[in-house]
Amino acid sequence: MNYTSHSDADRAAMLAAIGVTSIDELLSKVIPERFHLPEPLDLPPGLTEYEVLKEMKALAGTNLPASESLSFLGGGVYDHYIPAAISHIIGRSEFYTAYTPYQAEVAQGTLQTIYEFQSMVCRLMGMDAANASHYDGATALAEGALMAVRKTGRKVVVVAGSVNPHYRAVLSTYCTPTGIEVRTLDLKNGRIDLTTLAPTVEGAAALVLQHPNYFGLLEPVAECARAAHQAGALVVSSTYPTSLALLKPPGEWGADIATAEGQPLGVPMSLGGPYLGLFAVKKDLVRLMPGRIVARAKDRLGRDGFVLTLQTREQHIRREKATSNICTNQALIALCALVYLSLVGRDGLRRAAGSSYKGAHYLAEKVAALPGCSLRFSGEFFSEFLLELPRPAADVQKRLVKHGILAGPLPGRDYPGMENCLSIAVTEKRSVEEMDRFVEVLKTALHQTD
């Protein structure tokens, strides 16, 4: 709200209704005396609306927006091109709401967009069924692990150490309070160590992995899926959706439950959200899926219609019988992804993925040739990689920002021994000239001492 809606008379009436005569009297009754200020705060005089706006704009102007920078940020959020038509289409009055309507309120048009979204996710993932989305990639992955626990009746989840650390934290938050043990799988050269996989996954409900992983590397997913299935565990995957235009989709290499962060599909980075969790499964798991699912049906006249179905949520059945207490991401963000995929199509997504792949390998070769620099891990990667620097990465990252260049995150915050590593991601938006500029600025930053 940008104005105060209550008049003095309104406030007086409300105070009278609760039996006090002033705000101070109200606060004195609910806040202990020791927390009261002995004297008024030393605040400057009040400002007019125009003066406040001017000051706030000046403060906002000190930020460095990603939209006005060269972004090489990765780690789950990426600076992909967003077609201008998306904002126009989702801004139509029939769509523009952050609220996902319930059954009694939902229109056939909204149900159809969700159904189309689910269909797109299935095709992208190579899976049989998808739900209407989750809050983000992390919650989708954690819900997938819980689903595997329900399916197998086992109480252990194995997660690869190469899964996004934030996703692993959300997974632990979901599992630990309910008595589910979370085991972390060892890594070798930044990828899952196949020699320790079989004994670790024995007796587990799920193997949780990310492909490409947090370091951008491609995991040996087919071998991992084979080992997990031999141990009776399901495979829960998280993926970078753009990469699926080039890589084999989860449904084709053995994943049972496929999830992803949908932000690269037409959703702005927006300082961290709102984002979009994609969630898809094989057909035999569809009745255990959490969240909303929209199905296509026929009415009594034989016309197509769309209905919410198979919703074992706490709003519909007893809480302890629900598959999840989560519902969906905001329908508007799922619509963003649907419109994006519809506009760019199969060929457009392949071009975006191909340009990201080629750009990342071009830049990796250039920066790894700088004195004292090298790639932290060998092996194939998609569009991001870890660069080992001759000095702390946090210091270099700050120097890049001064030149309007964003790179990161810093894996050293979560992986001891990687304090000199910087994560670098490339999307189809980065031109050769921009990548060459990054190389020149990085070369200077590596030798600055002030």
Tab-separated table of N, CA and C in Angstrom, residues 300-373:
chain	number	residue	atom	x	y	z
A	300	ARG	N	-21.071	-34.644	-20.948
A	300	ARG	CA	-22.103	-35.572	-21.418
A	300	ARG	C	-22.466	-35.362	-22.881
A	301	LEU	N	-22.015	-34.228	-23.446
A	301	LEU	CA	-22.251	-33.987	-24.869
A	301	LEU	C	-21.041	-34.358	-25.719
A	302	GLY	N	-20.015	-34.923	-25.061
A	302	GLY	CA	-18.831	-35.358	-25.798
A	302	GLY	C	-17.818	-34.264	-26.044
A	303	ARG	N	-17.979	-33.112	-25.377
A	303	ARG	CA	-17.037	-32.013	-25.561
A	303	ARG	C	-15.870	-32.140	-24.586
A	304	ASP	N	-14.686	-31.678	-25.021
A	304	ASP	CA	-13.516	-31.705	-24.134
A	304	ASP	C	-13.736	-30.795	-22.937
A	305	GLY	N	-13.297	-31.244	-21.795
A	305	GLY	CA	-13.332	-30.425	-20.591
A	305	GLY	C	-12.102	-30.744	-19.752
A	306	PHE	N	-11.778	-29.868	-18.825
A	306	PHE	CA	-10.580	-30.054	-18.002
A	306	PHE	C	-10.975	-30.032	-16.530
A	307	VAL	N	-10.412	-30.971	-15.763
A	307	VAL	CA	-10.819	-31.128	-14.361
A	307	VAL	C	-9.599	-31.388	-13.481
A	308	LEU	N	-9.654	-30.877	-12.256
A	308	LEU	CA	-8.643	-31.251	-11.269
A	308	LEU	C	-8.928	-32.683	-10.820
A	309	THR	N	-7.883	-33.506	-10.723
A	309	THR	CA	-8.096	-34.917	-10.417
A	309	THR	C	-6.941	-35.455	-9.579
A	310	LEU	N	-7.153	-36.595	-8.926
A	310	LEU	CA	-6.114	-37.294	-8.160
A	310	LEU	C	-5.410	-36.379	-7.170
A	311	GLN	N	-6.177	-35.531	-6.496
A	311	GLN	CA	-5.554	-34.598	-5.547
A	311	GLN	C	-5.659	-35.133	-4.129
A	312	THR	N	-4.686	-35.909	-3.712
A	312	THR	CA	-4.705	-36.406	-2.335
A	312	THR	C	-4.018	-35.400	-1.434
A	313	ARG	N	-4.624	-34.202	-1.368
A	313	ARG	CA	-4.053	-33.116	-0.562
A	313	ARG	C	-4.866	-32.942	0.713
A	314	GLU	N	-4.278	-32.208	1.659
A	314	GLU	CA	-4.920	-32.094	2.957
A	314	GLU	C	-6.244	-31.341	2.904
A	315	GLN	N	-6.481	-30.567	1.828
A	315	GLN	CA	-7.758	-29.872	1.723
A	315	GLN	C	-8.886	-30.837	1.372
A	316	HIS	N	-8.528	-31.998	0.821
A	316	HIS	CA	-9.542	-32.923	0.327
A	316	HIS	C	-9.708	-34.154	1.194
A	317	ILE	N	-8.653	-34.562	1.897
A	317	ILE	CA	-8.732	-35.741	2.750
A	317	ILE	C	-8.038	-35.418	4.063
A	318	ARG	N	-8.069	-36.357	4.997
A	318	ARG	CA	-7.434	-36.108	6.287
A	318	ARG	C	-5.939	-35.828	6.107
A	319	ARG	N	-5.409	-34.894	6.909
A	319	ARG	CA	-4.035	-34.442	6.761
A	319	ARG	C	-3.044	-35.602	6.747
A	320	GLU	N	-3.233	-36.600	7.659
A	320	GLU	CA	-2.281	-37.696	7.739
A	320	GLU	C	-2.350	-38.614	6.525
A	321	LYS	N	-3.418	-38.513	5.738
A	321	LYS	CA	-3.547	-39.335	4.540
A	321	LYS	C	-3.049	-38.600	3.289
A	322	ALA	N	-2.763	-37.313	3.405
A	322	ALA	CA	-2.362	-36.522	2.244
A	322	ALA	C	-0.965	-36.907	1.789
A	323	THR	N	-0.723	-36.856	0.474
A	323	THR	CA	0.628	-37.112	-0.028
A	323	THR	C	1.541	-35.930	0.235
A	324	SER	N	0.961	-34.737	0.397
A	324	SER	CA	1.779	-33.553	0.626
A	324	SER	C	0.887	-32.422	1.102
A	325	ASN	N	1.473	-31.470	1.808
A	325	ASN	CA	0.746	-30.258	2.170
A	325	ASN	C	1.046	-29.125	1.200
A	326	ILE	N	1.888	-29.412	0.230
A	326	ILE	CA	2.227	-28.395	-0.755
A	326	ILE	C	1.163	-28.422	-1.849
A	327	CYS	N	0.904	-27.275	-2.485
A	327	CYS	CA	-0.053	-27.297	-3.595
A	327	CYS	C	0.692	-27.010	-4.886
A	328	THR	N	0.722	-25.768	-5.322
A	328	THR	CA	1.401	-25.469	-6.581
A	328	THR	C	2.191	-24.190	-6.430
A	329	ASN	N	3.039	-23.970	-7.394
A	329	ASN	CA	3.627	-22.664	-7.600
A	329	ASN	C	2.504	-21.714	-8.062
A	330	GLN	N	2.747	-20.399	-8.031
A	330	GLN	CA	1.754	-19.491	-8.573
A	330	GLN	C	1.476	-19.860	-10.029
A	331	ALA	N	0.199	-19.978	-10.383
A	331	ALA	CA	-0.153	-20.417	-11.737
A	331	ALA	C	0.426	-19.487	-12.791
A	332	LEU	N	0.626	-18.213	-12.445
A	332	LEU	CA	1.143	-17.254	-13.421
A	332	LEU	C	2.566	-17.624	-13.853
A	333	ILE	N	3.372	-18.123	-12.927
A	333	ILE	CA	4.752	-18.474	-13.273
A	333	ILE	C	4.781	-19.738	-14.136
A	334	ALA	N	3.896	-20.693	-13.822
A	334	ALA	CA	3.794	-21.872	-14.685
A	334	ALA	C	3.345	-21.457	-16.084
A	335	LEU	N	2.473	-20.462	-16.145
A	335	LEU	CA	2.017	-19.964	-17.447
A	335	LEU	C	3.178	-19.338	-18.220
A	336	CYS	N	4.071	-18.652	-17.500
A	336	CYS	CA	5.286	-18.093	-18.130
A	336	CYS	C	6.036	-19.190	-18.875
A	337	ALA	N	6.266	-20.311	-18.173
A	337	ALA	CA	7.022	-21.412	-18.772
A	337	ALA	C	6.284	-21.990	-19.967
A	338	LEU	N	4.968	-22.112	-19.845
A	338	LEU	CA	4.173	-22.651	-20.948
A	338	LEU	C	4.262	-21.736	-22.170
A	339	VAL	N	4.112	-20.434	-21.957
A	339	VAL	CA	4.175	-19.492	-23.073
A	339	VAL	C	5.571	-19.497	-23.691
A	340	TYR	N	6.601	-19.542	-22.825
A	340	TYR	CA	7.983	-19.577	-23.326
A	340	TYR	C	8.200	-20.782	-24.243
A	341	LEU	N	7.820	-21.966	-23.753
A	341	LEU	CA	8.036	-23.174	-24.547
A	341	LEU	C	7.218	-23.141	-25.834
A	342	SER	N	6.018	-22.557	-25.767
A	342	SER	CA	5.185	-22.462	-26.964
A	342	SER	C	5.812	-21.520	-27.998
A	343	LEU	N	6.398	-20.427	-27.523
A	343	LEU	CA	6.958	-19.433	-28.434
A	343	LEU	C	8.275	-19.893	-29.057
A	344	VAL	N	9.185	-20.439	-28.226
A	344	VAL	CA	10.501	-20.803	-28.773
A	344	VAL	C	10.436	-22.138	-29.508
A	345	GLY	N	9.539	-23.029	-29.072
A	345	GLY	CA	9.406	-24.317	-29.740
A	345	GLY	C	10.623	-25.197	-29.555
A	346	ARG	N	10.544	-26.380	-30.170
A	346	ARG	CA	11.628	-27.359	-30.041
A	346	ARG	C	12.942	-26.804	-30.598
A	347	ASP	N	12.864	-26.155	-31.780
A	347	ASP	CA	14.092	-25.659	-32.414
A	347	ASP	C	14.684	-24.486	-31.644
A	348	GLY	N	13.815	-23.598	-31.130
A	348	GLY	CA	14.323	-22.459	-30.378
A	348	GLY	C	15.012	-22.888	-29.100
A	349	LEU	N	14.437	-23.862	-28.416
A	349	LEU	CA	15.063	-24.351	-27.189
A	349	LEU	C	16.400	-25.022	-27.506
A	350	ARG	N	16.425	-25.731	-28.633
A	350	ARG	CA	17.688	-26.375	-29.016
A	350	ARG	C	18.747	-25.335	-29.349
A	351	ARG	N	18.336	-24.236	-30.002
A	351	ARG	CA	19.310	-23.183	-30.310
A	351	ARG	C	19.831	-22.530	-29.034
A	352	ALA	N	18.923	-22.276	-28.080
A	352	ALA	CA	19.369	-21.671	-26.815
A	352	ALA	C	20.341	-22.593	-26.086
A	353	ALA	N	20.021	-23.884	-26.059
A	353	ALA	CA	20.901	-24.837	-25.376
A	353	ALA	C	22.238	-24.962	-26.100
A	354	GLY	N	22.188	-25.012	-27.440
A	354	GLY	CA	23.427	-25.152	-28.204
A	354	GLY	C	24.328	-23.947	-28.039
A	355	SER	N	23.752	-22.754	-28.066
A	355	SER	CA	24.562	-21.542	-27.894
A	355	SER	C	25.151	-21.480	-26.492
A	356	SER	N	24.388	-21.899	-25.496
A	356	SER	CA	24.892	-21.905	-24.118
A	356	SER	C	26.064	-22.877	-23.984
A	357	TYR	N	25.905	-24.048	-24.577
A	357	TYR	CA	26.962	-25.072	-24.514
A	357	TYR	C	28.248	-24.575	-25.208
A	358	LYS	N	28.086	-24.065	-26.437
A	358	LYS	CA	29.268	-23.623	-27.188
A	358	LYS	C	29.927	-22.431	-26.501
A	359	GLY	N	29.106	-21.489	-26.005
A	359	GLY	CA	29.664	-20.325	-25.334
A	359	GLY	C	30.446	-20.700	-24.094
A	360	ALA	N	29.906	-21.630	-23.301
A	360	ALA	CA	30.591	-22.029	-22.071
A	360	ALA	C	31.927	-22.696	-22.376
A	361	HIS	N	31.972	-23.525	-23.415
A	361	HIS	CA	33.230	-24.194	-23.749
A	361	HIS	C	34.238	-23.221	-24.350
A	362	TYR	N	33.744	-22.235	-25.100
A	362	TYR	CA	34.647	-21.199	-25.619
A	362	TYR	C	35.280	-20.420	-24.468
A	363	LEU	N	34.424	-19.988	-23.510
A	363	LEU	CA	34.926	-19.188	-22.395
A	363	LEU	C	35.829	-20.016	-21.479
A	364	ALA	N	35.453	-21.264	-21.259
A	364	ALA	CA	36.270	-22.115	-20.374
A	364	ALA	C	37.687	-22.258	-20.916
A	365	GLU	N	37.791	-22.427	-22.219
A	365	GLU	CA	39.129	-22.570	-22.815
A	365	GLU	C	39.941	-21.296	-22.645
A	366	LYS	N	39.274	-20.146	-22.810
A	366	LYS	CA	39.968	-18.860	-22.704
A	366	LYS	C	40.459	-18.589	-21.275
A	367	VAL	N	39.559	-18.767	-20.295
A	367	VAL	CA	39.935	-18.402	-18.919
A	367	VAL	C	40.878	-19.430	-18.301
A	368	ALA	N	40.780	-20.686	-18.727
A	368	ALA	CA	41.685	-21.706	-18.181
A	368	ALA	C	43.108	-21.490	-18.660
A	369	ALA	N	43.258	-20.708	-19.748
A	369	ALA	CA	44.602	-20.433	-20.277
A	369	ALA	C	45.271	-19.247	-19.589
A	370	LEU	N	44.529	-18.523	-18.728
A	370	LEU	CA	45.130	-17.398	-18.003
A	370	LEU	C	46.137	-17.916	-16.985
A	371	PRO	N	47.201	-17.169	-16.739
A	371	PRO	CA	48.232	-17.640	-15.796
A	371	PRO	C	47.658	-17.957	-14.416
A	372	GLY	N	47.940	-19.130	-13.901
A	372	GLY	CA	47.497	-19.533	-12.566
A	372	GLY	C	46.084	-20.092	-12.524
A	373	CYS	N	45.388	-20.091	-13.659
A	373	CYS	CA	43.988	-20.565	-13.689
A	373	CYS	C	43.892	-21.952	-14.322
